[in-house]
PDB file of C-alpha atoms in Angstrom:
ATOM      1  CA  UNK A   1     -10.584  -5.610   1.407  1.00 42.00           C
ATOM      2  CA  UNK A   2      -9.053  -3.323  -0.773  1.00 54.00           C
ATOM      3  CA  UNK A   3      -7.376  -0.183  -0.150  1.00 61.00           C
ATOM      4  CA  UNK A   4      -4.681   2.152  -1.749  1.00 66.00           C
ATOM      5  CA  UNK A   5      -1.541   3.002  -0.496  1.00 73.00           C
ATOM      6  CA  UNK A   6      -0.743   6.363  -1.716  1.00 76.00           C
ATOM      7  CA  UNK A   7       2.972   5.397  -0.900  1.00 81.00           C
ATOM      8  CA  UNK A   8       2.958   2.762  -3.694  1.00 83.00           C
ATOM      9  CA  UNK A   9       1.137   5.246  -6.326  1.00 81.00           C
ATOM     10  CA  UNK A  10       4.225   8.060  -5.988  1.00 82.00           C
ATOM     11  CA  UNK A  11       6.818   4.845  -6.013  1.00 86.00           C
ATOM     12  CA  UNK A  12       5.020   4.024  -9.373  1.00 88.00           C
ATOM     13  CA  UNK A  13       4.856   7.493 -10.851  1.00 87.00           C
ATOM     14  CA  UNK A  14       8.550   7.822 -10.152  1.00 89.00           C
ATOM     15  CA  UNK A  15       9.527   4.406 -12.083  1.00 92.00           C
ATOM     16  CA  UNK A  16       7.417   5.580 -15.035  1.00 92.00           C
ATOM     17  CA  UNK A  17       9.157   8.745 -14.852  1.00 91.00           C
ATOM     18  CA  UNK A  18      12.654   6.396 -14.822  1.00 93.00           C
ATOM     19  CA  UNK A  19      11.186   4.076 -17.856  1.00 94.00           C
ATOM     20  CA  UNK A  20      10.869   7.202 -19.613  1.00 94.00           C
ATOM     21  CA  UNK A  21      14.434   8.551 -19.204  1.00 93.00           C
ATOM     22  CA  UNK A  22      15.584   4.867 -20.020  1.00 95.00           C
ATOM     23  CA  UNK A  23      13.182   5.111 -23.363  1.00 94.00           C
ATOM     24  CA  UNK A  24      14.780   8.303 -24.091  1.00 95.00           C
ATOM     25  CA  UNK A  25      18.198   7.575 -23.837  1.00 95.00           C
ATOM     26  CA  UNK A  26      17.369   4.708 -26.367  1.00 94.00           C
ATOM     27  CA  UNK A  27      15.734   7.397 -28.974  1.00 95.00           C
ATOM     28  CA  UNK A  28      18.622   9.018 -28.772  1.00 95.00           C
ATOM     29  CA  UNK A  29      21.086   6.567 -29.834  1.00 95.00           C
ATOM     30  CA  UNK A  30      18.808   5.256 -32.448  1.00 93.00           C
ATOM     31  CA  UNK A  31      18.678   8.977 -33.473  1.00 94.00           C
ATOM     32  CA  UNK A  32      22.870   8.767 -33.302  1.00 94.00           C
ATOM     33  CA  UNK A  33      23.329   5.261 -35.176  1.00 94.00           C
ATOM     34  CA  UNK A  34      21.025   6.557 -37.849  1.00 93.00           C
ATOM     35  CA  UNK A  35      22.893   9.519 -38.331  1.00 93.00           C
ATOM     36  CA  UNK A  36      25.829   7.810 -38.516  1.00 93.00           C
ATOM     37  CA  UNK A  37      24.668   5.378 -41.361  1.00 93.00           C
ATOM     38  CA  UNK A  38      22.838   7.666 -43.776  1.00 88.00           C
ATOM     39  CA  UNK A  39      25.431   8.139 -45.934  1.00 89.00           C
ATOM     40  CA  UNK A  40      26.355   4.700 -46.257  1.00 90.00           C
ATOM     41  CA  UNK A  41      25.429   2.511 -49.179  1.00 87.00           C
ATOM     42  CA  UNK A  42      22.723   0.056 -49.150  1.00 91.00           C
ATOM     43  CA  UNK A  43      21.756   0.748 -45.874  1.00 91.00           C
ATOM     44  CA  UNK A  44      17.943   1.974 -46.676  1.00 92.00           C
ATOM     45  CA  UNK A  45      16.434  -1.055 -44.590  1.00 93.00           C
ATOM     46  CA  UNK A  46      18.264  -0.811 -41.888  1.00 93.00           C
ATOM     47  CA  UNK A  47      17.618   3.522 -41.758  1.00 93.00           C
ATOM     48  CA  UNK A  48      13.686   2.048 -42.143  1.00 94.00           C
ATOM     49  CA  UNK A  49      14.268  -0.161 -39.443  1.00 94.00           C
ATOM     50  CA  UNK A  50      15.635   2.360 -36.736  1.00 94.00           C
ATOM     51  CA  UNK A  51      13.024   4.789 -37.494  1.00 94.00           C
ATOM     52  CA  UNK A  52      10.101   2.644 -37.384  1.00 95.00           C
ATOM     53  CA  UNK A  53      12.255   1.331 -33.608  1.00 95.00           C
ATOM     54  CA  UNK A  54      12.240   4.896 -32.966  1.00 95.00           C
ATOM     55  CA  UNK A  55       8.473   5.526 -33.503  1.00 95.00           C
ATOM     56  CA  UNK A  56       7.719   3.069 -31.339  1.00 95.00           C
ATOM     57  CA  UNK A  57       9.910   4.114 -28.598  1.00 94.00           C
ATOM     58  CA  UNK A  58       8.395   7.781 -28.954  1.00 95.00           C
ATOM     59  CA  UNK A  59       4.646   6.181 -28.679  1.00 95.00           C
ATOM     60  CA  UNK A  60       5.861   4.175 -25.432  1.00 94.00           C
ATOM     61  CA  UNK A  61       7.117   7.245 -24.113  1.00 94.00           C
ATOM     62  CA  UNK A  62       3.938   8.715 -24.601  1.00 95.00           C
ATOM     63  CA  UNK A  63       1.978   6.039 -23.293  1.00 95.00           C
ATOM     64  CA  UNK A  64       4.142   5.940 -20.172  1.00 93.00           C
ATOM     65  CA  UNK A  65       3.812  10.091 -19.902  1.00 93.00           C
ATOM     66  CA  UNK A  66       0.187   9.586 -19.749  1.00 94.00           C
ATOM     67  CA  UNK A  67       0.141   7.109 -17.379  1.00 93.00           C
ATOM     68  CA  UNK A  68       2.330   9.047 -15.173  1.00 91.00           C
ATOM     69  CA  UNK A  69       0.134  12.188 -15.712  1.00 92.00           C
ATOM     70  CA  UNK A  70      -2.718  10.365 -14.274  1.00 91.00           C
ATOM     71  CA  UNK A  71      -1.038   8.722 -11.288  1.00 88.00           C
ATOM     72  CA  UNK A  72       0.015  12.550 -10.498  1.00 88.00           C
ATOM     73  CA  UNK A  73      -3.778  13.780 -11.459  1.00 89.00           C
ATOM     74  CA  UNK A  74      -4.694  11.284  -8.696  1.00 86.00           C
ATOM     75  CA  UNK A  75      -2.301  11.699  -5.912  1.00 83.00           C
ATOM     76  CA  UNK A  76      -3.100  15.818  -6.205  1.00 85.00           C
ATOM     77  CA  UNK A  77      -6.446  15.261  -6.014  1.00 87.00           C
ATOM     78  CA  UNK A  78      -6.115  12.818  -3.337  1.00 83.00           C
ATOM     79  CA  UNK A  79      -3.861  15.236  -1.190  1.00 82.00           C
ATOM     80  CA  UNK A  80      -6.570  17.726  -1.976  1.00 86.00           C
ATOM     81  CA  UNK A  81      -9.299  14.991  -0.849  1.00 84.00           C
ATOM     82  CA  UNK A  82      -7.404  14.523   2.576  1.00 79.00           C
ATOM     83  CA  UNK A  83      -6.914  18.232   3.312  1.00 78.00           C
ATOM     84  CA  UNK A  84     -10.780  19.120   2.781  1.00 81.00           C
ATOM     85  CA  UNK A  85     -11.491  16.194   4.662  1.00 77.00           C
ATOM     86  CA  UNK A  86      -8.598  17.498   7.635  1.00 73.00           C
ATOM     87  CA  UNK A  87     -10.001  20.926   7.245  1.00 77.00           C
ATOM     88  CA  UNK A  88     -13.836  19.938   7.579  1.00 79.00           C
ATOM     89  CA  UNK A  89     -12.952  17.690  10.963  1.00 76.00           C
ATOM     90  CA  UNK A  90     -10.234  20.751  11.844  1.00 71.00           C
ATOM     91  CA  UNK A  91      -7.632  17.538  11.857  1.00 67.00           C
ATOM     92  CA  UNK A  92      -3.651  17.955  10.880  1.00 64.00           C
ATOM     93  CA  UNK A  93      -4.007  14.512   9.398  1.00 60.00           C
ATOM     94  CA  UNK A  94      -6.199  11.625   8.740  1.00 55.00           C
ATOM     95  CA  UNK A  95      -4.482   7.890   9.291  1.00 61.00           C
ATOM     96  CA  UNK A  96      -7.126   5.210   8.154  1.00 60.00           C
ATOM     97  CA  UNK A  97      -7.425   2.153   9.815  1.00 60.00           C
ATOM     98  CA  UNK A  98      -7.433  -1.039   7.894  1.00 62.00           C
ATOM     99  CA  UNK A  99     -11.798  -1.267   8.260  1.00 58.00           C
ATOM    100  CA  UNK A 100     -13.049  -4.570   7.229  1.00 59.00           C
ATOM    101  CA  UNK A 101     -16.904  -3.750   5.530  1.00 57.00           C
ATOM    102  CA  UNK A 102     -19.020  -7.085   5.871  1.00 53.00           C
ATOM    103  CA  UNK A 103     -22.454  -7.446   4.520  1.00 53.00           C
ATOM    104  CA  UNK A 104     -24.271  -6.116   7.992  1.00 52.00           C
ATOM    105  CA  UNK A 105     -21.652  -5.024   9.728  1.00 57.00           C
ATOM    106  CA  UNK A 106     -18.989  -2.172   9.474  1.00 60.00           C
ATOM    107  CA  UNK A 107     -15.739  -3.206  11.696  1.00 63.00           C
ATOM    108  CA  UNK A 108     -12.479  -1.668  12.555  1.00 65.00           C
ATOM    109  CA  UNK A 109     -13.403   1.681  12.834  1.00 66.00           C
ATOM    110  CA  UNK A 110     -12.836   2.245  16.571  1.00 67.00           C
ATOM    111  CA  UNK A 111     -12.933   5.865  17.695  1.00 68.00           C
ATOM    112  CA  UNK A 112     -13.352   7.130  14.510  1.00 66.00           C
ATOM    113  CA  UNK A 113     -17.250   6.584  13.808  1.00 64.00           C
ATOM    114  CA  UNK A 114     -17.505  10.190  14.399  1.00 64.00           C
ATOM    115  CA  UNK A 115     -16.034  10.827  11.288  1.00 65.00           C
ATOM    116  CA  UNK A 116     -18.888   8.848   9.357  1.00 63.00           C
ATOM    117  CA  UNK A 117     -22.057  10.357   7.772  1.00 57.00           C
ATOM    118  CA  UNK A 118     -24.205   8.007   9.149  1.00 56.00           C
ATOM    119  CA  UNK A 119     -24.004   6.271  12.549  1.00 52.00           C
ATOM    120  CA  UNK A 120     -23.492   2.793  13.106  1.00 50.00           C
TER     121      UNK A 120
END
């Protein structure tokens, strides 16, 4: 069975928000060390070399941005999921059992088959 712990999707929105910080700390010295060597002498590889690192950090940071937008896109949509669903049944909160879903029967939802569109 699969399910989703909504736990474990704001753990991982908060560690992409940490990779980020991480990424741009790194930009930043690249930014620093290139800075630093511009005005030195046959050094026009190594000035290549940090910005091309650089462009690649800013497209991971990017990358990692939009995956964190989406993880947040889907936990508010999720909370607003659970409160039409809380608001429908006039519940303060919905806990879902771990249901097991064979192919003829529906188990593990004791006491809450109510809930369902259809009865079982």
């Amino acid at each position: 069975m699969t399910y989703i712990d909504f736990k474990i999707v704001q753990a991982a929105g908060e560690r992409l928000s940490e990779q980020i910080s991480i990424l741009r700390e790194l930009k930043e010295e690249l930014t620093l060390a290139e800075y630093k060597i511009r005005d030195m002498a046959y050094m026009d590889e190594t000035i290549y070399l940090l910005r091309k690192s650089r462009d690649e950090l800013q497209e991971e940071m990017d990358i990692l941005r939009c995956m964190a937008q989406c993880l947040e896109e889907g936990g508010a949509l999720y909370k607003k999921t659970e409160q039409g669903i809380a608001d429908t049944y006039d519940l303060e909160k919905i806990v879902y059992p771990k249901t097991v879903f064979g192919t003829s029967h529906i188990s593990g939802l004791d006491g809450y088959e109510n809930l369902l569109a259809f009865h079982i």
